[in-house]
Short mmCIF file of C-alpha atoms in Angstrom, two decimals:
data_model
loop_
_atom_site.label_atom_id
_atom_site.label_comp_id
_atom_site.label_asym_id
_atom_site.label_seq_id
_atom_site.Cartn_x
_atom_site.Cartn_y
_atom_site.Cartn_z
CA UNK A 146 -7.04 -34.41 -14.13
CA UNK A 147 -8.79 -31.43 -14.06
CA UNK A 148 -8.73 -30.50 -10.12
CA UNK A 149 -4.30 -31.73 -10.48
CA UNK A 150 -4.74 -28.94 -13.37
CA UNK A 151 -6.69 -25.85 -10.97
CA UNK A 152 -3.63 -26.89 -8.30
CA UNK A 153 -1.11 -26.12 -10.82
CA UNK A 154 -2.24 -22.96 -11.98
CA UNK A 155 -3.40 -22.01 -7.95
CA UNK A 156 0.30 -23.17 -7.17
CA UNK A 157 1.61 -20.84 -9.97
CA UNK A 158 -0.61 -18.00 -9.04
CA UNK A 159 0.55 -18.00 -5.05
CA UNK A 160 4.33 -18.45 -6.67
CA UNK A 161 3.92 -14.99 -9.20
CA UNK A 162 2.06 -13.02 -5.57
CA UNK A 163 5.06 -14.32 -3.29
CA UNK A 164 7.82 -13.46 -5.78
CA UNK A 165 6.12 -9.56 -6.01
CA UNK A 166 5.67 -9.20 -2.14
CA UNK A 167 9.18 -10.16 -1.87
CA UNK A 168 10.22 -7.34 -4.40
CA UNK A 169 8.41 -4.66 -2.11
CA UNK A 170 11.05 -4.75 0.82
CA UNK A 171 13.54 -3.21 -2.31
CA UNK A 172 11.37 -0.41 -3.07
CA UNK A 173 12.89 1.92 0.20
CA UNK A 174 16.14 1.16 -1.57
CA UNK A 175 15.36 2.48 -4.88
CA UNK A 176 15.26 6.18 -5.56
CA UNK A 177 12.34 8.03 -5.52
CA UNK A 178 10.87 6.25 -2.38
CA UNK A 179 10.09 9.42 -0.62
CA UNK A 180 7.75 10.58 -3.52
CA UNK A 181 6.19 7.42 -3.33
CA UNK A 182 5.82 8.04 0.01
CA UNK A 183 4.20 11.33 -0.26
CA UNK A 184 2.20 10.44 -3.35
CA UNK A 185 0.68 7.72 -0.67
CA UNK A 186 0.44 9.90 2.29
CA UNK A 187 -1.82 12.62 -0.39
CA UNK A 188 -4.01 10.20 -1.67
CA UNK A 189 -4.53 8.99 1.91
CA UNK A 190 -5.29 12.05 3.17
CA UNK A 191 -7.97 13.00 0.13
CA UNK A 192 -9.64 9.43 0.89
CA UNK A 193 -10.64 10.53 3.67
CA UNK A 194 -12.97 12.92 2.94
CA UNK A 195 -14.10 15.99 5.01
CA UNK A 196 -11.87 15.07 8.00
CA UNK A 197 -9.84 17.71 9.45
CA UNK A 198 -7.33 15.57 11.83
CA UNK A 199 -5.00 12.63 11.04
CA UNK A 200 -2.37 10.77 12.11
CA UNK A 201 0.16 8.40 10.26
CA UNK A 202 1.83 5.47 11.30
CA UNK A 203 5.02 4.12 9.22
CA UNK A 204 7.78 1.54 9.48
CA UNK A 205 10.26 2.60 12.35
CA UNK A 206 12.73 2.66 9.56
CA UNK A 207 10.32 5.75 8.03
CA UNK A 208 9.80 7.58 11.29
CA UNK A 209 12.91 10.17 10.47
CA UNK A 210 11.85 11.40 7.46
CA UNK A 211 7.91 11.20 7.47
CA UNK A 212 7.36 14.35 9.59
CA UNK A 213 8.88 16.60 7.03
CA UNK A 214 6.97 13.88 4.74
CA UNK A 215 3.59 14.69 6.01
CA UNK A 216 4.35 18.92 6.06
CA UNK A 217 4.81 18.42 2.14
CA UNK A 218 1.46 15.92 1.76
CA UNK A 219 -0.41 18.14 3.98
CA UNK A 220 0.30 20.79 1.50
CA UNK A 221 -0.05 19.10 -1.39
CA UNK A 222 -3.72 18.53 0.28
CA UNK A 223 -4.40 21.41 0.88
CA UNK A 224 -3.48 22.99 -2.53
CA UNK A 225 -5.43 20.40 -4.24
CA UNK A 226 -8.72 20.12 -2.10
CA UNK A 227 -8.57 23.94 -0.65
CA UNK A 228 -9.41 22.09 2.67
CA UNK A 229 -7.20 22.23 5.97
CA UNK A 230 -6.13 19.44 7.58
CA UNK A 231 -4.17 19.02 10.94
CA UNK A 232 -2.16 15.88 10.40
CA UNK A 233 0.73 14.02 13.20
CA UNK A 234 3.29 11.26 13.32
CA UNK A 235 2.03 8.54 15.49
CA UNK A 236 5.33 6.73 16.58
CA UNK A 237 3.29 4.40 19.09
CA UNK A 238 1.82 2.18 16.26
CA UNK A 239 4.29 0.99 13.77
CA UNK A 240 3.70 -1.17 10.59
CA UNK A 241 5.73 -4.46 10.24
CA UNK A 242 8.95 -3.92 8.42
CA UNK A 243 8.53 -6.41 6.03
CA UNK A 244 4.88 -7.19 3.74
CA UNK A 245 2.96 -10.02 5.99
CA UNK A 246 0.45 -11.49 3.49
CA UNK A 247 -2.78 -10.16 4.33
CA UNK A 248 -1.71 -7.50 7.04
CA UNK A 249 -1.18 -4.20 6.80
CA UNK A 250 2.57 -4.07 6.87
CA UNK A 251 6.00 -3.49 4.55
CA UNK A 252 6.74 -0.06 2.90
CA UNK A 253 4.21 2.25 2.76
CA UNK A 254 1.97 4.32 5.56
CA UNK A 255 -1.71 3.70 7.22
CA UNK A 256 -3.41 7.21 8.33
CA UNK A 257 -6.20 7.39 10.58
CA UNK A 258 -8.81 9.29 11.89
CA UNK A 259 -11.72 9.89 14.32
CA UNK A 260 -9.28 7.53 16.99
CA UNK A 261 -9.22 4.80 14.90
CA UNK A 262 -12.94 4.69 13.37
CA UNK A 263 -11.55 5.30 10.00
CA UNK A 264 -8.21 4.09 8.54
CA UNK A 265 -6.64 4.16 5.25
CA UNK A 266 -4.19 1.32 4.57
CA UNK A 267 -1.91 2.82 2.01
CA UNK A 268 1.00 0.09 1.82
CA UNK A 269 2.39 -1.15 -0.76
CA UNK A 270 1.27 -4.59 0.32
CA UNK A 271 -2.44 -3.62 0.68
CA UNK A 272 -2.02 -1.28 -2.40
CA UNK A 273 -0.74 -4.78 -4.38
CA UNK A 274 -2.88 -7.16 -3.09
CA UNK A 275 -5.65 -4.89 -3.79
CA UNK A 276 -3.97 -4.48 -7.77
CA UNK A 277 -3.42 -8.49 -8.09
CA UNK A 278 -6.95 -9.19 -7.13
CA UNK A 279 -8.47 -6.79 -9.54
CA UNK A 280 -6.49 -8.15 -12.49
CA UNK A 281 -6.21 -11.83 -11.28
CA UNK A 282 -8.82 -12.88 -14.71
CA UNK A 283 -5.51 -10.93 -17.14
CA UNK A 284 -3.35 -12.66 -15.18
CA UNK A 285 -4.58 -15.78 -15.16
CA UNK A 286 -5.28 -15.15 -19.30
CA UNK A 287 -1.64 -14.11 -19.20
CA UNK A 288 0.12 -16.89 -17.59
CA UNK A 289 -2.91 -19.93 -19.23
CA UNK A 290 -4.08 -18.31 -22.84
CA UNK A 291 -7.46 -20.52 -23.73
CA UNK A 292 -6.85 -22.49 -26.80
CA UNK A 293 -7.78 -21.92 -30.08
#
């Protein structure tokens, strides 16, 4: 009884992370997508430290807008770390269109530096998986309250 009880609530769990992965290929419909997009590409940037030289890979669906996108990060940046960074589109690498469970991948960009020796997954996907994980135990209290 108890192991048919841990599948249920397992079964419910991967039901509640599908249903919110699904949601993230509406977020480049819904207004204010290109802030998000910035917000992501600035934190991305500060993460990685004392580098000087990026690039960014997107969606193909992204590649239009993100180099006037990465201009307004890579001021942002600079105005908030006084540091200068040199930071590119890189159209050869593209991230899936849609969030692959465990890949980087869906909405969102991936910088990286030193030729690929550091990387910054900043998707949404990554960015949720990375949110569900750290509050799976108030989830799980959420969804299965412990009896009185």
């Amino acid at each position: 009884a108890r192991v048919t009880k841990m599948e249920a609530r397992q079964a419910l769990i991967d039901e509640l992370t599908t249903d919110c992965v699904s949601q993230l290929d509406q977020a480049p419909k819904k207004k204010g997508f290109k802030k998000t997009l910035k917000a992501l590409l600035v934190q991305g940037l500060i993460s990685l430290f004392d580098e000087t030289e990026a690039q960014v890979c997107c969606r193909v669906e992204e590649q239009a807008i993100m180099p006037q996108l990465i201009a307004d990060a890579v001021a942002e940046y600079k105005k908030q770390t006084g540091s200068e960074m040199t930071c590119t589109l890189n159209t050869s690498i593209t991230i899936p269109s849609h969030p692959i469970h465990g890949s980087p991948s869906g909405p969102g960009v991936i910088i990286i530096a030193r030729d690929g020796g550091v990387v910054c997954d900043n998707t949404l996907n990554t960015r949720l998986t990375q949110a569900f994980e750290e509050l799976l135990p108030t989830i799980r209290h959420g969804l299965f309250p412990a009896k009185a």
